[in-house]
PDB file of C-alpha atoms in Angstrom:
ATOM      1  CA  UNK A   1       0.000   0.000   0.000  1.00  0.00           C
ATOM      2  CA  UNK A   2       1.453   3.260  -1.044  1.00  0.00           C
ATOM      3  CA  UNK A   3       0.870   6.236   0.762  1.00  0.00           C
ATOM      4  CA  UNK A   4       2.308  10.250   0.254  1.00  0.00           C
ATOM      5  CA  UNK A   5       3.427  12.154   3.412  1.00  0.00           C
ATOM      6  CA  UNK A   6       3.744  15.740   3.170  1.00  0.00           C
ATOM      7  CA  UNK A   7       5.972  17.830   5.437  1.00  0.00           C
ATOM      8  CA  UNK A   8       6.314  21.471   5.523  1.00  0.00           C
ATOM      9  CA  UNK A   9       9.371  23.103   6.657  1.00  0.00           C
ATOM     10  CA  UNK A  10      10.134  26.107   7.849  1.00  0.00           C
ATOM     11  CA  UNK A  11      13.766  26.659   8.421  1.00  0.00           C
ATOM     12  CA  UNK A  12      17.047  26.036   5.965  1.00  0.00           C
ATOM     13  CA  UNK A  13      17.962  22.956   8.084  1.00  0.00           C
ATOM     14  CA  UNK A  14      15.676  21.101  10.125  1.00  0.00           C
ATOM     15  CA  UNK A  15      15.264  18.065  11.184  1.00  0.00           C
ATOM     16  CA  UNK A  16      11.593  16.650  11.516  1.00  0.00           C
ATOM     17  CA  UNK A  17      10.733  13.423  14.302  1.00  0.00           C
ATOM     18  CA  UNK A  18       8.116  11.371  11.390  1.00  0.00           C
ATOM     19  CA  UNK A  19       7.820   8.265  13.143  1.00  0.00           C
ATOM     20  CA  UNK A  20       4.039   8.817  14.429  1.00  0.00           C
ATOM     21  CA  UNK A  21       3.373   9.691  10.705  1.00  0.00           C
ATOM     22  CA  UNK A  22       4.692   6.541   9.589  1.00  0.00           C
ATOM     23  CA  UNK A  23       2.996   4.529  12.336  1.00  0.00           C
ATOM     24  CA  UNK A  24      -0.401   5.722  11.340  1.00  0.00           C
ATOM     25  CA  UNK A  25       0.046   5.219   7.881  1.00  0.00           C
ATOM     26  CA  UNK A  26       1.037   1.183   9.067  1.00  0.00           C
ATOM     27  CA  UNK A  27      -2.220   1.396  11.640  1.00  0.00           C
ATOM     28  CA  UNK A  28      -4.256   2.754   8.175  1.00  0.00           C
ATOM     29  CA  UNK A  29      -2.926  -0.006   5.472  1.00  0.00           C
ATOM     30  CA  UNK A  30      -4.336  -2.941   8.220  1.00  0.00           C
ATOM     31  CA  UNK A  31      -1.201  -4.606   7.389  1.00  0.00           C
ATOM     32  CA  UNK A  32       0.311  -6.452  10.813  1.00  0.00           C
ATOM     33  CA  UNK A  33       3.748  -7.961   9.525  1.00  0.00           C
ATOM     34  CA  UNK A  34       5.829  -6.712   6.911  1.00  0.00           C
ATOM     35  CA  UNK A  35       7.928  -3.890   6.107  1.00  0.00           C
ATOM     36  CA  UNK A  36       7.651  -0.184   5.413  1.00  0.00           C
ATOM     37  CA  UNK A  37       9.523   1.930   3.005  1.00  0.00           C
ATOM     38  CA  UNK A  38      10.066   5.333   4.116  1.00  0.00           C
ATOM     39  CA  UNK A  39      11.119   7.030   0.865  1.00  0.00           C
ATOM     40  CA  UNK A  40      12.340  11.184   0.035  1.00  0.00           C
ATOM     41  CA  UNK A  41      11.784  12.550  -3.699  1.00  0.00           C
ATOM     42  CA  UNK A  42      13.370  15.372  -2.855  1.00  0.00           C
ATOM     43  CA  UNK A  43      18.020  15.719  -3.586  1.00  0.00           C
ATOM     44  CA  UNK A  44      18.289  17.983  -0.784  1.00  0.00           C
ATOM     45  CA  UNK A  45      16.495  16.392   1.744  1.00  0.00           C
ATOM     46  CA  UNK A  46      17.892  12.769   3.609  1.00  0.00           C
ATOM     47  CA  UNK A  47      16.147  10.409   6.081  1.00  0.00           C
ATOM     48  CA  UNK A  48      17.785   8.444   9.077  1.00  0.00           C
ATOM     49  CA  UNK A  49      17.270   6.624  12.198  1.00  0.00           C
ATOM     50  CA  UNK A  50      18.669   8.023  15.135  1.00  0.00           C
ATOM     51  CA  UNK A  51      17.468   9.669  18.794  1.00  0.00           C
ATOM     52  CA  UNK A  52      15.422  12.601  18.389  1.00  0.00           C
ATOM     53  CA  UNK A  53      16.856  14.841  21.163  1.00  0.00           C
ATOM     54  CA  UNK A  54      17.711  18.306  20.724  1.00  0.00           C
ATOM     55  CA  UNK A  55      21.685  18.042  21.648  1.00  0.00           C
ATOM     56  CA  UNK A  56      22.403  14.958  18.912  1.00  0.00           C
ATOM     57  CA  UNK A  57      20.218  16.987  16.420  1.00  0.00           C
ATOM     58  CA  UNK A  58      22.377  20.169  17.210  1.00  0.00           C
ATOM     59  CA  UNK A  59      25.807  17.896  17.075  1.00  0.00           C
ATOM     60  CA  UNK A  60      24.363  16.598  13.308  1.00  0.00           C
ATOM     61  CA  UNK A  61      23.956  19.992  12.303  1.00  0.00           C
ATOM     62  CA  UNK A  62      27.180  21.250  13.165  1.00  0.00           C
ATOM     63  CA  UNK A  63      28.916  18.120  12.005  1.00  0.00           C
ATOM     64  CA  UNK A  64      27.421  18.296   8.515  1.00  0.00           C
ATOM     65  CA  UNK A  65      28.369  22.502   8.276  1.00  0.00           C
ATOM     66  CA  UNK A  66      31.872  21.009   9.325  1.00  0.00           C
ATOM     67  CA  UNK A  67      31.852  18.846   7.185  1.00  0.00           C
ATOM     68  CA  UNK A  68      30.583  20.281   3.975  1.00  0.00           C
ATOM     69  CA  UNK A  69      30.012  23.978   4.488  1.00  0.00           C
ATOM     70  CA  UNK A  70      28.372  26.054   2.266  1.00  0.00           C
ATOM     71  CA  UNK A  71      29.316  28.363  -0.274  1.00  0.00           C
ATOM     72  CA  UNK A  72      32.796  26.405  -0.605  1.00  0.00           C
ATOM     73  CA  UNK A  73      33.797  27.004  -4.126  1.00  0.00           C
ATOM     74  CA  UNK A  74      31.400  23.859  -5.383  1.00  0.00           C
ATOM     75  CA  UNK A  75      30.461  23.926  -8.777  1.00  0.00           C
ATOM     76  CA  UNK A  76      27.166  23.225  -8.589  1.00  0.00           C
ATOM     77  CA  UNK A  77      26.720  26.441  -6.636  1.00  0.00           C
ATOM     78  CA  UNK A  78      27.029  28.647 -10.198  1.00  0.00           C
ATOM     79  CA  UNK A  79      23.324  27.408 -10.962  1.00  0.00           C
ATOM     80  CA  UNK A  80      21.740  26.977  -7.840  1.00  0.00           C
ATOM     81  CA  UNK A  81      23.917  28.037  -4.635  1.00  0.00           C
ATOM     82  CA  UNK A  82      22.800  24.836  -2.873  1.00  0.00           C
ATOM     83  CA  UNK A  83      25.970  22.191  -3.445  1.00  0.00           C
ATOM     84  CA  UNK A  84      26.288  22.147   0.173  1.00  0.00           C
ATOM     85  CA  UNK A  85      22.531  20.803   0.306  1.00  0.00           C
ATOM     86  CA  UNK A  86      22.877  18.172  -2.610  1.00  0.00           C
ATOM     87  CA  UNK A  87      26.163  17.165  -1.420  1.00  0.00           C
ATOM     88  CA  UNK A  88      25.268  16.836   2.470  1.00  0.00           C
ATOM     89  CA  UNK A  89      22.188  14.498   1.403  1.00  0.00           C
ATOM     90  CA  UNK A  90      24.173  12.474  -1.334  1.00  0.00           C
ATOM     91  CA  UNK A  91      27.199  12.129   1.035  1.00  0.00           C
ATOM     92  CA  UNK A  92      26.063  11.826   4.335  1.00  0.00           C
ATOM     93  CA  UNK A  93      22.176  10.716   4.197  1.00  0.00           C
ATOM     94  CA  UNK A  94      19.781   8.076   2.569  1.00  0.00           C
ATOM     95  CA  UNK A  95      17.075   8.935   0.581  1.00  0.00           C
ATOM     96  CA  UNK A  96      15.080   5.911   2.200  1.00  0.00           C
ATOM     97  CA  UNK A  97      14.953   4.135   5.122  1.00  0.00           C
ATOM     98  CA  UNK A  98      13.590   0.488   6.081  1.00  0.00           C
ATOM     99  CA  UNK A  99      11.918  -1.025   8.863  1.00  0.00           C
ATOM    100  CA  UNK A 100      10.353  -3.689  10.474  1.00  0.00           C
ATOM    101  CA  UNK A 101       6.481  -4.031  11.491  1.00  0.00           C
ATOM    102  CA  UNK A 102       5.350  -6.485  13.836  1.00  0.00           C
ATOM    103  CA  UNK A 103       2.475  -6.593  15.399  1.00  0.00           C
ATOM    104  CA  UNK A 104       1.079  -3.502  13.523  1.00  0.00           C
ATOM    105  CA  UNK A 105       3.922  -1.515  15.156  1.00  0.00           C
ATOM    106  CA  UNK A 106       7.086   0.197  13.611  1.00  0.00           C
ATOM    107  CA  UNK A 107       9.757  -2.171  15.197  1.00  0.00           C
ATOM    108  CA  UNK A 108      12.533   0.331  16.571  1.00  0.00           C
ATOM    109  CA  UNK A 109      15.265  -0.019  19.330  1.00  0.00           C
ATOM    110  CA  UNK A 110      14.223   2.407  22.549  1.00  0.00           C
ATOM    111  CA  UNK A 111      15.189   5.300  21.485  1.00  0.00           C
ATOM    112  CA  UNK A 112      15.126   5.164  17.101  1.00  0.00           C
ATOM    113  CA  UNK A 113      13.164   7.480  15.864  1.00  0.00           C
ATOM    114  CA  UNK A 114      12.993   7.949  11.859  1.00  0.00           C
ATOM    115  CA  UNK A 115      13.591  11.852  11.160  1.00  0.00           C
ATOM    116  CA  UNK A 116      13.459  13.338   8.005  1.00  0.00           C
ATOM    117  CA  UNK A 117      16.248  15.800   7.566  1.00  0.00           C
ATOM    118  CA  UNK A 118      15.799  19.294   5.380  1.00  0.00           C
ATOM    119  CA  UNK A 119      18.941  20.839   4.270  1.00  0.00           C
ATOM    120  CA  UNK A 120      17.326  23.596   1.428  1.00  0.00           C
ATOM    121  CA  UNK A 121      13.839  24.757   3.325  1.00  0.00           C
ATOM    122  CA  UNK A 122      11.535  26.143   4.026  1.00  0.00           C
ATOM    123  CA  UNK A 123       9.819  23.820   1.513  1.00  0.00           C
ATOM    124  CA  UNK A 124       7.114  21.831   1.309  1.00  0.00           C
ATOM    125  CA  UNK A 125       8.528  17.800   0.870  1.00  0.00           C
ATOM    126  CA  UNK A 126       6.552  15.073  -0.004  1.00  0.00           C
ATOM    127  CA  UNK A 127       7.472  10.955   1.126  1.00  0.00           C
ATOM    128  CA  UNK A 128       6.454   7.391  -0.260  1.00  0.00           C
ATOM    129  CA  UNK A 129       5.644   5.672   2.311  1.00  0.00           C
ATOM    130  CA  UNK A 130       5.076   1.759   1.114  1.00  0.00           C
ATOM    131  CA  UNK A 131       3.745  -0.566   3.881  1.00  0.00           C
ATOM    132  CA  UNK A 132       4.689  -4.647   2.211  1.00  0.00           C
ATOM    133  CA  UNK A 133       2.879  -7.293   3.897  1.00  0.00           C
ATOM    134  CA  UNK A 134       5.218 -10.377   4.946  1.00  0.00           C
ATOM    135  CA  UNK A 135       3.935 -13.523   5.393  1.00  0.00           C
ATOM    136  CA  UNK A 136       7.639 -15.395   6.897  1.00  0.00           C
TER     137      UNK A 136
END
């Protein structure tokens, strides 16, 4: 079952906690064991699985500006001035993530959250979310 999440940002880089979205799209498809596919169409925009508290979601930032900073000289930056953006989400990002569902329920460790990461907002994003039914 295929479903379309929209998110709408409102900073340059943020980092949005989408795991309730995803779980009520699972609760909605009726599907109890499987897998869902979390996925962004978007080349400046990433998804991961990680803690959703504000000091690791500072520490990401700042790593990625480290990292790749903006306005470095990148050629890309001659059409669009967002390199750092496509290269931070290429380079350090998926554009989908996978998990388990058991039970009807998003199988995660304690504290895994999925989070959708903008690096080019405000915007307005849109997911696939596909919910597979697994009968092993």
């Amino acid at each position: 079952m295929l479903h379309e999440l929209s998110i709408e940002t409102s900073r340059k880089f943020e980092i949005v906690d989408i795991t309730g979205d995803v779980q009520r799209l699972v609760w909605k498809s009726g599907i109890t064991e499987g897998i869902v596919v979390v996925f962004t169409r978007h080349t400046t925009t990433g998804l991961l699985i990680n803690e959703n508290e504000n000091g690791l979601l500072l520490d990401i930032k700042e790593k990625m500006e480290e990292l790749i900073p903006e306005g470095a000289g990148y050629a890309h930056d001659s059409i669009d001035s967002n390199a750092h953006s496509h290269l931070r989400a290429g380079l350090l990002l998926n554009p989908e993530v996978i998990v388990q569902v058991e039970e009807g329920e998003l199988v995660l460790g304690t504290w895994q959250r999925i989070l959708f990461v903008e690096l080019d907002g405000p915007r307005r994003r849109k997911l696939l979310v596909k919910v597979c039914s697994c009968n092993c």
